[in-house]
Amino acid sequence: MDEQGRRMAEIRSNFSRSSGEYDRWIRKVIPRYDEMLDVLVSCVQCPEGRRLRVIDIGCGTGTLSAKLLASHPAVELTCLDMTEDMLDMARERLKGHECVRYLVHNLYDFEYDGPYDLIISSLALHHMVTDEDKRDQYDRIFRALAPGGYFFNADVVLASDDTMQELYMEKWAEFMYNGLPQEEVEGSVLPRYYKEDSPARLTDHLGWMRETGFIGVDVIWKYYNLTVYGGRKSLVD
Ligand SMILES: C[S@@+](CC[C@H](N)C(=O)[O-])C[C@H]1O[C@@H](n2cnc3c(N)ncnc32)[C@H](O)[C@@H]1O
């Protein structure tokens, strides 16, 4: 198994094991988690008289999808995740909503069955191992979008230099110490971050999106190492 396959297997197994605890845990680990997701959803505009075709990639337990459906119930939504136990939680959370389908799939070899009017994601793309993997995913996302379609991502990123990165890590640790025992932060959360997560600089993400062809690429929200950014595909080629 190559590095990417090994890493995905490890991520899947860890999320699988902790899926039942995830919703409580993530709010102790990610400052302003709900605010960040709410900001992303606030950017979504639904045309009248037509269902927006949406996919939430790396949907996990479905928090972002649930927020989207609460604001825009008339969407046709696909929830995709490679961890079946996480997707089961999403299924349970979203039951009763029409027009939602669930796909267990790894983004690395997912052939998007678009076109989609909107592609959204939260805290998932930083798991893509290399910069090349992230660029490739932007390319796939771009091709899957309908003309005029949008992509928004809420995620963890790196600072532009080491000094800023140190500040971000300090602020992040400060937040976690408020909600979790020190042993858990230092013995579990931070080692898992260094082992499983591959965040990139926000400035790189924005550049890759522009190179891919996205227009209107912008940062919508930022709090230290957490951010919401996005862009859209032009209406004309
Ligand atoms: C930190 S959780 C985020 C879940 C949810 N989006 C949220 O905001 O709470 C990351 C999720 O991304 C999924 N994931 C990571 N890499 C993936 C990949 N290559 N393909 C599909 N899902 C992936 C994991 O299985 C996990 O459910």
PDB file of C-alpha atoms and ligand atoms in Angstrom:
ATOM      1  CA  MET A   1       0.000   0.000   0.000  1.00  0.00           C
ATOM      2  CA  ASP A   2       1.390   3.443  -0.884  1.00  0.00           C
ATOM      3  CA  GLU A   3       1.561   6.412   1.514  1.00  0.00           C
ATOM      4  CA  GLN A   4      -1.758   7.817   0.319  1.00  0.00           C
ATOM      5  CA  GLY A   5      -3.571   4.453   0.661  1.00  0.00           C
ATOM      6  CA  ARG A   6      -2.068   3.876   4.116  1.00  0.00           C
ATOM      7  CA  ARG A   7      -3.050   7.374   5.269  1.00  0.00           C
ATOM      8  CA  MET A   8      -6.646   7.053   4.009  1.00  0.00           C
ATOM      9  CA  ALA A   9      -7.015   3.651   5.712  1.00  0.00           C
ATOM     10  CA  GLU A  10      -5.800   5.156   8.990  1.00  0.00           C
ATOM     11  CA  ILE A  11      -8.109   8.190   8.716  1.00  0.00           C
ATOM     12  CA  ARG A  12     -11.081   5.959   7.895  1.00  0.00           C
ATOM     13  CA  SER A  13     -10.368   3.694  10.837  1.00  0.00           C
ATOM     14  CA  ASN A  14      -9.971   6.598  13.292  1.00  0.00           C
ATOM     15  CA  PHE A  15     -13.178   8.355  12.204  1.00  0.00           C
ATOM     16  CA  SER A  16     -14.981   5.040  12.181  1.00  0.00           C
ATOM     17  CA  ARG A  17     -13.960   4.314  15.762  1.00  0.00           C
ATOM     18  CA  SER A  18     -14.899   7.795  17.015  1.00  0.00           C
ATOM     19  CA  SER A  19     -17.996   8.497  14.886  1.00  0.00           C
ATOM     20  CA  GLY A  20     -20.408   8.289  17.849  1.00  0.00           C
ATOM     21  CA  GLU A  21     -18.424  10.901  19.785  1.00  0.00           C
ATOM     22  CA  TYR A  22     -17.561  13.085  16.818  1.00  0.00           C
ATOM     23  CA  ASP A  23     -20.206  15.834  17.097  1.00  0.00           C
ATOM     24  CA  ARG A  24     -19.366  16.565  20.738  1.00  0.00           C
ATOM     25  CA  TRP A  25     -15.600  16.171  20.232  1.00  0.00           C
ATOM     26  CA  ILE A  26     -15.255  18.413  17.156  1.00  0.00           C
ATOM     27  CA  ARG A  27     -16.724  21.397  19.020  1.00  0.00           C
ATOM     28  CA  LYS A  28     -14.020  21.008  21.682  1.00  0.00           C
ATOM     29  CA  VAL A  29     -11.295  20.775  19.054  1.00  0.00           C
ATOM     30  CA  ILE A  30     -12.343  23.349  16.451  1.00  0.00           C
ATOM     31  CA  PRO A  31     -12.981  26.891  17.710  1.00  0.00           C
ATOM     32  CA  ARG A  32     -16.050  28.535  16.188  1.00  0.00           C
ATOM     33  CA  TYR A  33     -16.985  25.338  14.369  1.00  0.00           C
ATOM     34  CA  ASP A  34     -20.686  26.224  14.067  1.00  0.00           C
ATOM     35  CA  GLU A  35     -19.975  29.840  13.150  1.00  0.00           C
ATOM     36  CA  MET A  36     -17.614  28.708  10.392  1.00  0.00           C
ATOM     37  CA  LEU A  37     -20.164  26.313   8.891  1.00  0.00           C
ATOM     38  CA  ASP A  38     -22.978  28.869   9.251  1.00  0.00           C
ATOM     39  CA  VAL A  39     -20.915  31.433   7.333  1.00  0.00           C
ATOM     40  CA  LEU A  40     -20.393  28.947   4.519  1.00  0.00           C
ATOM     41  CA  VAL A  41     -24.125  28.218   4.320  1.00  0.00           C
ATOM     42  CA  SER A  42     -24.943  31.940   4.411  1.00  0.00           C
ATOM     43  CA  CYS A  43     -23.127  32.305   1.057  1.00  0.00           C
ATOM     44  CA  VAL A  44     -25.507  29.926  -0.695  1.00  0.00           C
ATOM     45  CA  GLN A  45     -28.146  31.472  -2.909  1.00  0.00           C
ATOM     46  CA  CYS A  46     -30.953  29.325  -4.255  1.00  0.00           C
ATOM     47  CA  PRO A  47     -32.641  30.217  -7.522  1.00  0.00           C
ATOM     48  CA  GLU A  48     -36.431  30.296  -7.373  1.00  0.00           C
ATOM     49  CA  GLY A  49     -38.337  27.437  -8.963  1.00  0.00           C
ATOM     50  CA  ARG A  50     -35.359  25.121  -9.422  1.00  0.00           C
ATOM     51  CA  ARG A  51     -33.702  22.648  -7.078  1.00  0.00           C
ATOM     52  CA  LEU A  52     -30.013  23.373  -6.589  1.00  0.00           C
ATOM     53  CA  ARG A  53     -27.890  20.252  -7.205  1.00  0.00           C
ATOM     54  CA  VAL A  54     -25.418  20.077  -4.325  1.00  0.00           C
ATOM     55  CA  ILE A  55     -22.720  17.688  -3.111  1.00  0.00           C
ATOM     56  CA  ASP A  56     -21.107  17.827   0.353  1.00  0.00           C
ATOM     57  CA  ILE A  57     -17.721  16.115   0.006  1.00  0.00           C
ATOM     58  CA  GLY A  58     -16.321  14.566   3.185  1.00  0.00           C
ATOM     59  CA  CYS A  59     -19.690  15.245   4.829  1.00  0.00           C
ATOM     60  CA  GLY A  60     -18.868  13.237   7.973  1.00  0.00           C
ATOM     61  CA  THR A  61     -21.848  13.129  10.333  1.00  0.00           C
ATOM     62  CA  GLY A  62     -23.719  15.637   8.169  1.00  0.00           C
ATOM     63  CA  THR A  63     -23.538  18.855  10.184  1.00  0.00           C
ATOM     64  CA  LEU A  64     -22.863  21.104   7.183  1.00  0.00           C
ATOM     65  CA  SER A  65     -25.519  19.308   5.116  1.00  0.00           C
ATOM     66  CA  ALA A  66     -28.039  19.706   7.951  1.00  0.00           C
ATOM     67  CA  LYS A  67     -27.321  23.422   8.174  1.00  0.00           C
ATOM     68  CA  LEU A  68     -27.710  23.743   4.413  1.00  0.00           C
ATOM     69  CA  LEU A  69     -31.041  21.891   4.453  1.00  0.00           C
ATOM     70  CA  ALA A  70     -32.296  24.037   7.330  1.00  0.00           C
ATOM     71  CA  SER A  71     -31.760  27.191   5.219  1.00  0.00           C
ATOM     72  CA  HIS A  72     -32.492  25.689   1.808  1.00  0.00           C
ATOM     73  CA  PRO A  73     -34.809  22.682   2.135  1.00  0.00           C
ATOM     74  CA  ALA A  74     -35.425  22.442  -1.613  1.00  0.00           C
ATOM     75  CA  VAL A  75     -32.006  21.217  -2.693  1.00  0.00           C
ATOM     76  CA  GLU A  76     -31.065  17.937  -4.297  1.00  0.00           C
ATOM     77  CA  LEU A  77     -28.235  16.855  -2.025  1.00  0.00           C
ATOM     78  CA  THR A  78     -25.532  14.209  -2.270  1.00  0.00           C
ATOM     79  CA  CYS A  79     -23.621  13.418   0.930  1.00  0.00           C
ATOM     80  CA  LEU A  80     -20.289  11.750   0.221  1.00  0.00           C
ATOM     81  CA  ASP A  81     -17.796  10.297   2.687  1.00  0.00           C
ATOM     82  CA  MET A  82     -15.345   7.413   2.621  1.00  0.00           C
ATOM     83  CA  THR A  83     -16.094   6.422   6.250  1.00  0.00           C
ATOM     84  CA  GLU A  84     -19.289   4.402   6.357  1.00  0.00           C
ATOM     85  CA  ASP A  85     -19.885   4.937  10.095  1.00  0.00           C
ATOM     86  CA  MET A  86     -19.695   8.723   9.669  1.00  0.00           C
ATOM     87  CA  LEU A  87     -22.093   8.566   6.724  1.00  0.00           C
ATOM     88  CA  ASP A  88     -24.505   6.436   8.806  1.00  0.00           C
ATOM     89  CA  MET A  89     -24.612   9.254  11.368  1.00  0.00           C
ATOM     90  CA  ALA A  90     -25.389  11.712   8.554  1.00  0.00           C
ATOM     91  CA  ARG A  91     -28.142   9.410   7.299  1.00  0.00           C
ATOM     92  CA  GLU A  92     -29.687   9.327  10.770  1.00  0.00           C
ATOM     93  CA  ARG A  93     -29.388  13.104  11.211  1.00  0.00           C
ATOM     94  CA  LEU A  94     -30.949  13.895   7.835  1.00  0.00           C
ATOM     95  CA  LYS A  95     -33.678  11.267   7.799  1.00  0.00           C
ATOM     96  CA  GLY A  96     -36.993  12.726   6.743  1.00  0.00           C
ATOM     97  CA  HIS A  97     -35.384  15.001   4.180  1.00  0.00           C
ATOM     98  CA  GLU A  98     -36.323  14.224   0.634  1.00  0.00           C
ATOM     99  CA  CYS A  99     -33.879  14.316  -2.239  1.00  0.00           C
ATOM    100  CA  VAL A 100     -30.795  13.296  -0.247  1.00  0.00           C
ATOM    101  CA  ARG A 101     -28.571  10.434  -1.391  1.00  0.00           C
ATOM    102  CA  TYR A 102     -25.535   8.973   0.309  1.00  0.00           C
ATOM    103  CA  LEU A 103     -22.318   7.809  -1.327  1.00  0.00           C
ATOM    104  CA  VAL A 104     -19.540   5.907   0.408  1.00  0.00           C
ATOM    105  CA  HIS A 105     -16.575   6.871  -1.710  1.00  0.00           C
ATOM    106  CA  ASN A 106     -12.976   7.994  -1.532  1.00  0.00           C
ATOM    107  CA  LEU A 107     -12.437  11.420  -3.117  1.00  0.00           C
ATOM    108  CA  TYR A 108      -9.147  10.230  -4.578  1.00  0.00           C
ATOM    109  CA  ASP A 109     -10.880   8.107  -7.195  1.00  0.00           C
ATOM    110  CA  PHE A 110     -14.334   9.660  -7.216  1.00  0.00           C
ATOM    111  CA  GLU A 111     -15.601  10.422 -10.706  1.00  0.00           C
ATOM    112  CA  TYR A 112     -17.998  13.285 -10.044  1.00  0.00           C
ATOM    113  CA  ASP A 113     -21.368  12.608 -11.635  1.00  0.00           C
ATOM    114  CA  GLY A 114     -22.234  16.276 -12.024  1.00  0.00           C
ATOM    115  CA  PRO A 115     -23.066  18.778 -13.106  1.00  0.00           C
ATOM    116  CA  TYR A 116     -23.503  20.310  -9.664  1.00  0.00           C
ATOM    117  CA  ASP A 117     -24.620  23.878  -8.977  1.00  0.00           C
ATOM    118  CA  LEU A 118     -22.819  23.846  -5.662  1.00  0.00           C
ATOM    119  CA  ILE A 119     -19.997  21.808  -4.133  1.00  0.00           C
ATOM    120  CA  ILE A 120     -19.347  22.275  -0.423  1.00  0.00           C
ATOM    121  CA  SER A 121     -16.928  20.795   2.062  1.00  0.00           C
ATOM    122  CA  SER A 122     -15.856  21.263   5.659  1.00  0.00           C
ATOM    123  CA  LEU A 123     -12.734  19.998   7.411  1.00  0.00           C
ATOM    124  CA  ALA A 124     -12.110  17.248   4.854  1.00  0.00           C
ATOM    125  CA  LEU A 125      -9.800  18.456   2.084  1.00  0.00           C
ATOM    126  CA  HIS A 126      -6.847  18.962   4.458  1.00  0.00           C
ATOM    127  CA  HIS A 127      -6.737  15.157   4.588  1.00  0.00           C
ATOM    128  CA  MET A 128      -5.555  15.024   0.971  1.00  0.00           C
ATOM    129  CA  VAL A 129      -1.922  14.110   1.372  1.00  0.00           C
ATOM    130  CA  THR A 130       0.042  16.211  -1.135  1.00  0.00           C
ATOM    131  CA  ASP A 131      -0.344  19.611  -2.767  1.00  0.00           C
ATOM    132  CA  GLU A 132      -0.706  17.763  -6.075  1.00  0.00           C
ATOM    133  CA  ASP A 133      -3.642  15.777  -4.635  1.00  0.00           C
ATOM    134  CA  LYS A 134      -5.344  19.014  -3.603  1.00  0.00           C
ATOM    135  CA  ARG A 135      -4.804  20.599  -7.024  1.00  0.00           C
ATOM    136  CA  ASP A 136      -6.158  17.469  -8.689  1.00  0.00           C
ATOM    137  CA  GLN A 137      -9.250  17.673  -6.464  1.00  0.00           C
ATOM    138  CA  TYR A 138      -9.803  21.333  -7.450  1.00  0.00           C
ATOM    139  CA  ASP A 139      -9.606  20.237 -11.055  1.00  0.00           C
ATOM    140  CA  ARG A 140     -12.214  17.486 -10.511  1.00  0.00           C
ATOM    141  CA  ILE A 141     -14.464  19.880  -8.588  1.00  0.00           C
ATOM    142  CA  PHE A 142     -14.197  22.518 -11.308  1.00  0.00           C
ATOM    143  CA  ARG A 143     -15.089  20.033 -14.050  1.00  0.00           C
ATOM    144  CA  ALA A 144     -18.075  18.790 -12.016  1.00  0.00           C
ATOM    145  CA  LEU A 145     -19.556  22.266 -11.609  1.00  0.00           C
ATOM    146  CA  ALA A 146     -22.267  23.574 -13.926  1.00  0.00           C
ATOM    147  CA  PRO A 147     -21.525  26.946 -15.552  1.00  0.00           C
ATOM    148  CA  GLY A 148     -22.038  29.579 -12.839  1.00  0.00           C
ATOM    149  CA  GLY A 149     -21.688  26.904 -10.118  1.00  0.00           C
ATOM    150  CA  TYR A 150     -19.976  27.599  -6.785  1.00  0.00           C
ATOM    151  CA  PHE A 151     -17.468  25.800  -4.581  1.00  0.00           C
ATOM    152  CA  PHE A 152     -17.110  26.713  -0.896  1.00  0.00           C
ATOM    153  CA  ASN A 153     -14.714  25.114   1.556  1.00  0.00           C
ATOM    154  CA  ALA A 154     -14.396  25.535   5.335  1.00  0.00           C
ATOM    155  CA  ASP A 155     -11.097  24.111   6.472  1.00  0.00           C
ATOM    156  CA  VAL A 156      -7.908  24.232   8.475  1.00  0.00           C
ATOM    157  CA  VAL A 157      -4.961  25.896   6.727  1.00  0.00           C
ATOM    158  CA  LEU A 158      -1.339  26.829   7.370  1.00  0.00           C
ATOM    159  CA  ALA A 159      -0.111  30.362   7.992  1.00  0.00           C
ATOM    160  CA  SER A 160       2.104  32.126   5.483  1.00  0.00           C
ATOM    161  CA  ASP A 161       5.279  31.728   7.547  1.00  0.00           C
ATOM    162  CA  ASP A 162       6.618  29.852  10.576  1.00  0.00           C
ATOM    163  CA  THR A 163       6.203  32.758  12.984  1.00  0.00           C
ATOM    164  CA  MET A 164       2.515  33.142  12.169  1.00  0.00           C
ATOM    165  CA  GLN A 165       2.098  29.366  12.233  1.00  0.00           C
ATOM    166  CA  GLU A 166       3.499  29.261  15.789  1.00  0.00           C
ATOM    167  CA  LEU A 167       0.943  31.878  16.823  1.00  0.00           C
ATOM    168  CA  TYR A 168      -1.887  29.881  15.211  1.00  0.00           C
ATOM    169  CA  MET A 169      -0.820  26.687  16.965  1.00  0.00           C
ATOM    170  CA  GLU A 170      -0.607  28.500  20.317  1.00  0.00           C
ATOM    171  CA  LYS A 171      -4.106  29.934  19.901  1.00  0.00           C
ATOM    172  CA  TRP A 172      -5.450  26.576  18.812  1.00  0.00           C
ATOM    173  CA  ALA A 173      -3.923  24.759  21.799  1.00  0.00           C
ATOM    174  CA  GLU A 174      -5.258  27.477  24.151  1.00  0.00           C
ATOM    175  CA  PHE A 175      -8.764  26.807  22.863  1.00  0.00           C
ATOM    176  CA  MET A 176      -8.454  23.028  23.226  1.00  0.00           C
ATOM    177  CA  TYR A 177      -7.115  23.226  26.795  1.00  0.00           C
ATOM    178  CA  ASN A 178     -10.414  24.897  27.756  1.00  0.00           C
ATOM    179  CA  GLY A 179     -12.481  21.907  26.710  1.00  0.00           C
ATOM    180  CA  LEU A 180     -10.231  18.859  26.859  1.00  0.00           C
ATOM    181  CA  PRO A 181      -7.761  17.373  29.372  1.00  0.00           C
ATOM    182  CA  GLN A 182      -4.132  18.296  28.655  1.00  0.00           C
ATOM    183  CA  GLU A 183      -3.239  14.590  28.145  1.00  0.00           C
ATOM    184  CA  GLU A 184      -5.844  14.323  25.392  1.00  0.00           C
ATOM    185  CA  VAL A 185      -4.638  17.477  23.591  1.00  0.00           C
ATOM    186  CA  GLU A 186      -0.958  16.527  23.805  1.00  0.00           C
ATOM    187  CA  GLY A 187      -1.288  12.742  23.651  1.00  0.00           C
ATOM    188  CA  SER A 188      -4.013  12.390  21.056  1.00  0.00           C
ATOM    189  CA  VAL A 189      -5.356  15.456  19.192  1.00  0.00           C
ATOM    190  CA  LEU A 190      -2.064  17.138  18.290  1.00  0.00           C
ATOM    191  CA  PRO A 191      -0.210  13.897  17.394  1.00  0.00           C
ATOM    192  CA  ARG A 192      -3.193  12.928  15.208  1.00  0.00           C
ATOM    193  CA  TYR A 193      -3.059  16.363  13.520  1.00  0.00           C
ATOM    194  CA  TYR A 194       0.644  15.984  12.730  1.00  0.00           C
ATOM    195  CA  LYS A 195       0.181  12.404  11.512  1.00  0.00           C
ATOM    196  CA  GLU A 196      -3.072  12.528   9.542  1.00  0.00           C
ATOM    197  CA  ASP A 197      -3.574  16.122   8.444  1.00  0.00           C
ATOM    198  CA  SER A 198      -1.839  17.877   5.566  1.00  0.00           C
ATOM    199  CA  PRO A 199      -3.091  21.462   5.573  1.00  0.00           C
ATOM    200  CA  ALA A 200      -1.674  23.884   3.006  1.00  0.00           C
ATOM    201  CA  ARG A 201      -1.281  27.644   3.045  1.00  0.00           C
ATOM    202  CA  LEU A 202      -4.465  29.546   2.310  1.00  0.00           C
ATOM    203  CA  THR A 203      -2.571  31.644  -0.225  1.00  0.00           C
ATOM    204  CA  ASP A 204      -1.648  28.419  -2.072  1.00  0.00           C
ATOM    205  CA  HIS A 205      -5.253  27.216  -2.090  1.00  0.00           C
ATOM    206  CA  LEU A 206      -6.440  30.491  -3.593  1.00  0.00           C
ATOM    207  CA  GLY A 207      -3.709  30.345  -6.256  1.00  0.00           C
ATOM    208  CA  TRP A 208      -4.523  26.715  -7.160  1.00  0.00           C
ATOM    209  CA  MET A 209      -8.195  27.573  -7.515  1.00  0.00           C
ATOM    210  CA  ARG A 210      -7.412  30.492  -9.829  1.00  0.00           C
ATOM    211  CA  GLU A 211      -5.020  28.330 -11.889  1.00  0.00           C
ATOM    212  CA  THR A 212      -7.777  25.739 -12.218  1.00  0.00           C
ATOM    213  CA  GLY A 213     -10.104  28.326 -13.743  1.00  0.00           C
ATOM    214  CA  PHE A 214     -12.240  29.466 -10.813  1.00  0.00           C
ATOM    215  CA  ILE A 215     -13.252  33.126 -10.798  1.00  0.00           C
ATOM    216  CA  GLY A 216     -14.276  35.348  -7.890  1.00  0.00           C
ATOM    217  CA  VAL A 217     -11.918  33.393  -5.629  1.00  0.00           C
ATOM    218  CA  ASP A 218     -12.082  34.936  -2.176  1.00  0.00           C
ATOM    219  CA  VAL A 219     -11.718  34.449   1.569  1.00  0.00           C
ATOM    220  CA  ILE A 220     -15.071  34.825   3.256  1.00  0.00           C
ATOM    221  CA  TRP A 221     -14.140  34.176   6.884  1.00  0.00           C
ATOM    222  CA  LYS A 222     -10.957  33.542   8.835  1.00  0.00           C
ATOM    223  CA  TYR A 223     -10.030  32.805  12.447  1.00  0.00           C
ATOM    224  CA  TYR A 224      -6.327  31.984  12.897  1.00  0.00           C
ATOM    225  CA  ASN A 225      -5.849  28.614  11.113  1.00  0.00           C
ATOM    226  CA  LEU A 226      -9.516  28.169  10.195  1.00  0.00           C
ATOM    227  CA  THR A 227     -11.102  29.661   7.137  1.00  0.00           C
ATOM    228  CA  VAL A 228     -13.946  29.669   4.645  1.00  0.00           C
ATOM    229  CA  TYR A 229     -13.081  30.416   1.040  1.00  0.00           C
ATOM    230  CA  GLY A 230     -14.541  29.751  -2.361  1.00  0.00           C
ATOM    231  CA  GLY A 231     -15.037  30.672  -5.966  1.00  0.00           C
ATOM    232  CA  ARG A 232     -17.225  29.961  -8.952  1.00  0.00           C
ATOM    233  CA  LYS A 233     -17.123  28.711 -12.506  1.00  0.00           C
ATOM    234  CA  SER A 234     -17.848  31.281 -15.146  1.00  0.00           C
ATOM    235  CA  LEU A 235     -21.236  31.169 -16.874  1.00  0.00           C
ATOM    236  CA  VAL A 236     -19.437  31.104 -20.221  1.00  0.00           C
ATOM    237  CA  ASP A 237     -16.377  29.068 -21.280  1.00  0.00           C
TER     238      ASP A 237
HETATM  239  C1  LIG B   1     -12.974  16.098  10.300  1.00  0.00           C
HETATM  240  S1  LIG B   1     -14.213  15.187   9.474  1.00  0.00           S
HETATM  241  C2  LIG B   1     -15.276  16.499   8.871  1.00  0.00           C
HETATM  242  C3  LIG B   1     -16.707  16.055   8.777  1.00  0.00           C
HETATM  243  C4  LIG B   1     -17.731  17.138   8.475  1.00  0.00           C
HETATM  244  N1  LIG B   1     -17.579  17.654   7.138  1.00  0.00           N
HETATM  245  C5  LIG B   1     -17.664  18.253   9.496  1.00  0.00           C
HETATM  246  O1  LIG B   1     -17.457  19.414   9.122  1.00  0.00           O
HETATM  247  O2  LIG B   1     -17.854  17.971  10.681  1.00  0.00           O
HETATM  248  C6  LIG B   1     -13.420  14.660   7.995  1.00  0.00           C
HETATM  249  C7  LIG B   1     -14.283  13.721   7.173  1.00  0.00           C
HETATM  250  O3  LIG B   1     -13.718  13.656   5.859  1.00  0.00           O
HETATM  251  C8  LIG B   1     -13.750  12.321   5.441  1.00  0.00           C
HETATM  252  N2  LIG B   1     -12.672  12.157   4.456  1.00  0.00           N
HETATM  253  C9  LIG B   1     -11.353  12.420   4.612  1.00  0.00           C
HETATM  254  N3  LIG B   1     -10.674  12.137   3.497  1.00  0.00           N
HETATM  255  C10 LIG B   1     -11.589  11.686   2.588  1.00  0.00           C
HETATM  256  C11 LIG B   1     -11.499  11.202   1.245  1.00  0.00           C
HETATM  257  N4  LIG B   1     -10.329  11.113   0.620  1.00  0.00           N
HETATM  258  N5  LIG B   1     -12.645  10.818   0.624  1.00  0.00           N
HETATM  259  C12 LIG B   1     -13.841  10.885   1.267  1.00  0.00           C
HETATM  260  N6  LIG B   1     -13.981  11.295   2.542  1.00  0.00           N
HETATM  261  C13 LIG B   1     -12.877  11.703   3.208  1.00  0.00           C
HETATM  262  C14 LIG B   1     -13.544  11.501   6.699  1.00  0.00           C
HETATM  263  O4  LIG B   1     -14.021  10.184   6.527  1.00  0.00           O
HETATM  264  C15 LIG B   1     -14.340  12.301   7.708  1.00  0.00           C
HETATM  265  O5  LIG B   1     -15.668  11.869   7.807  1.00  0.00           O
END
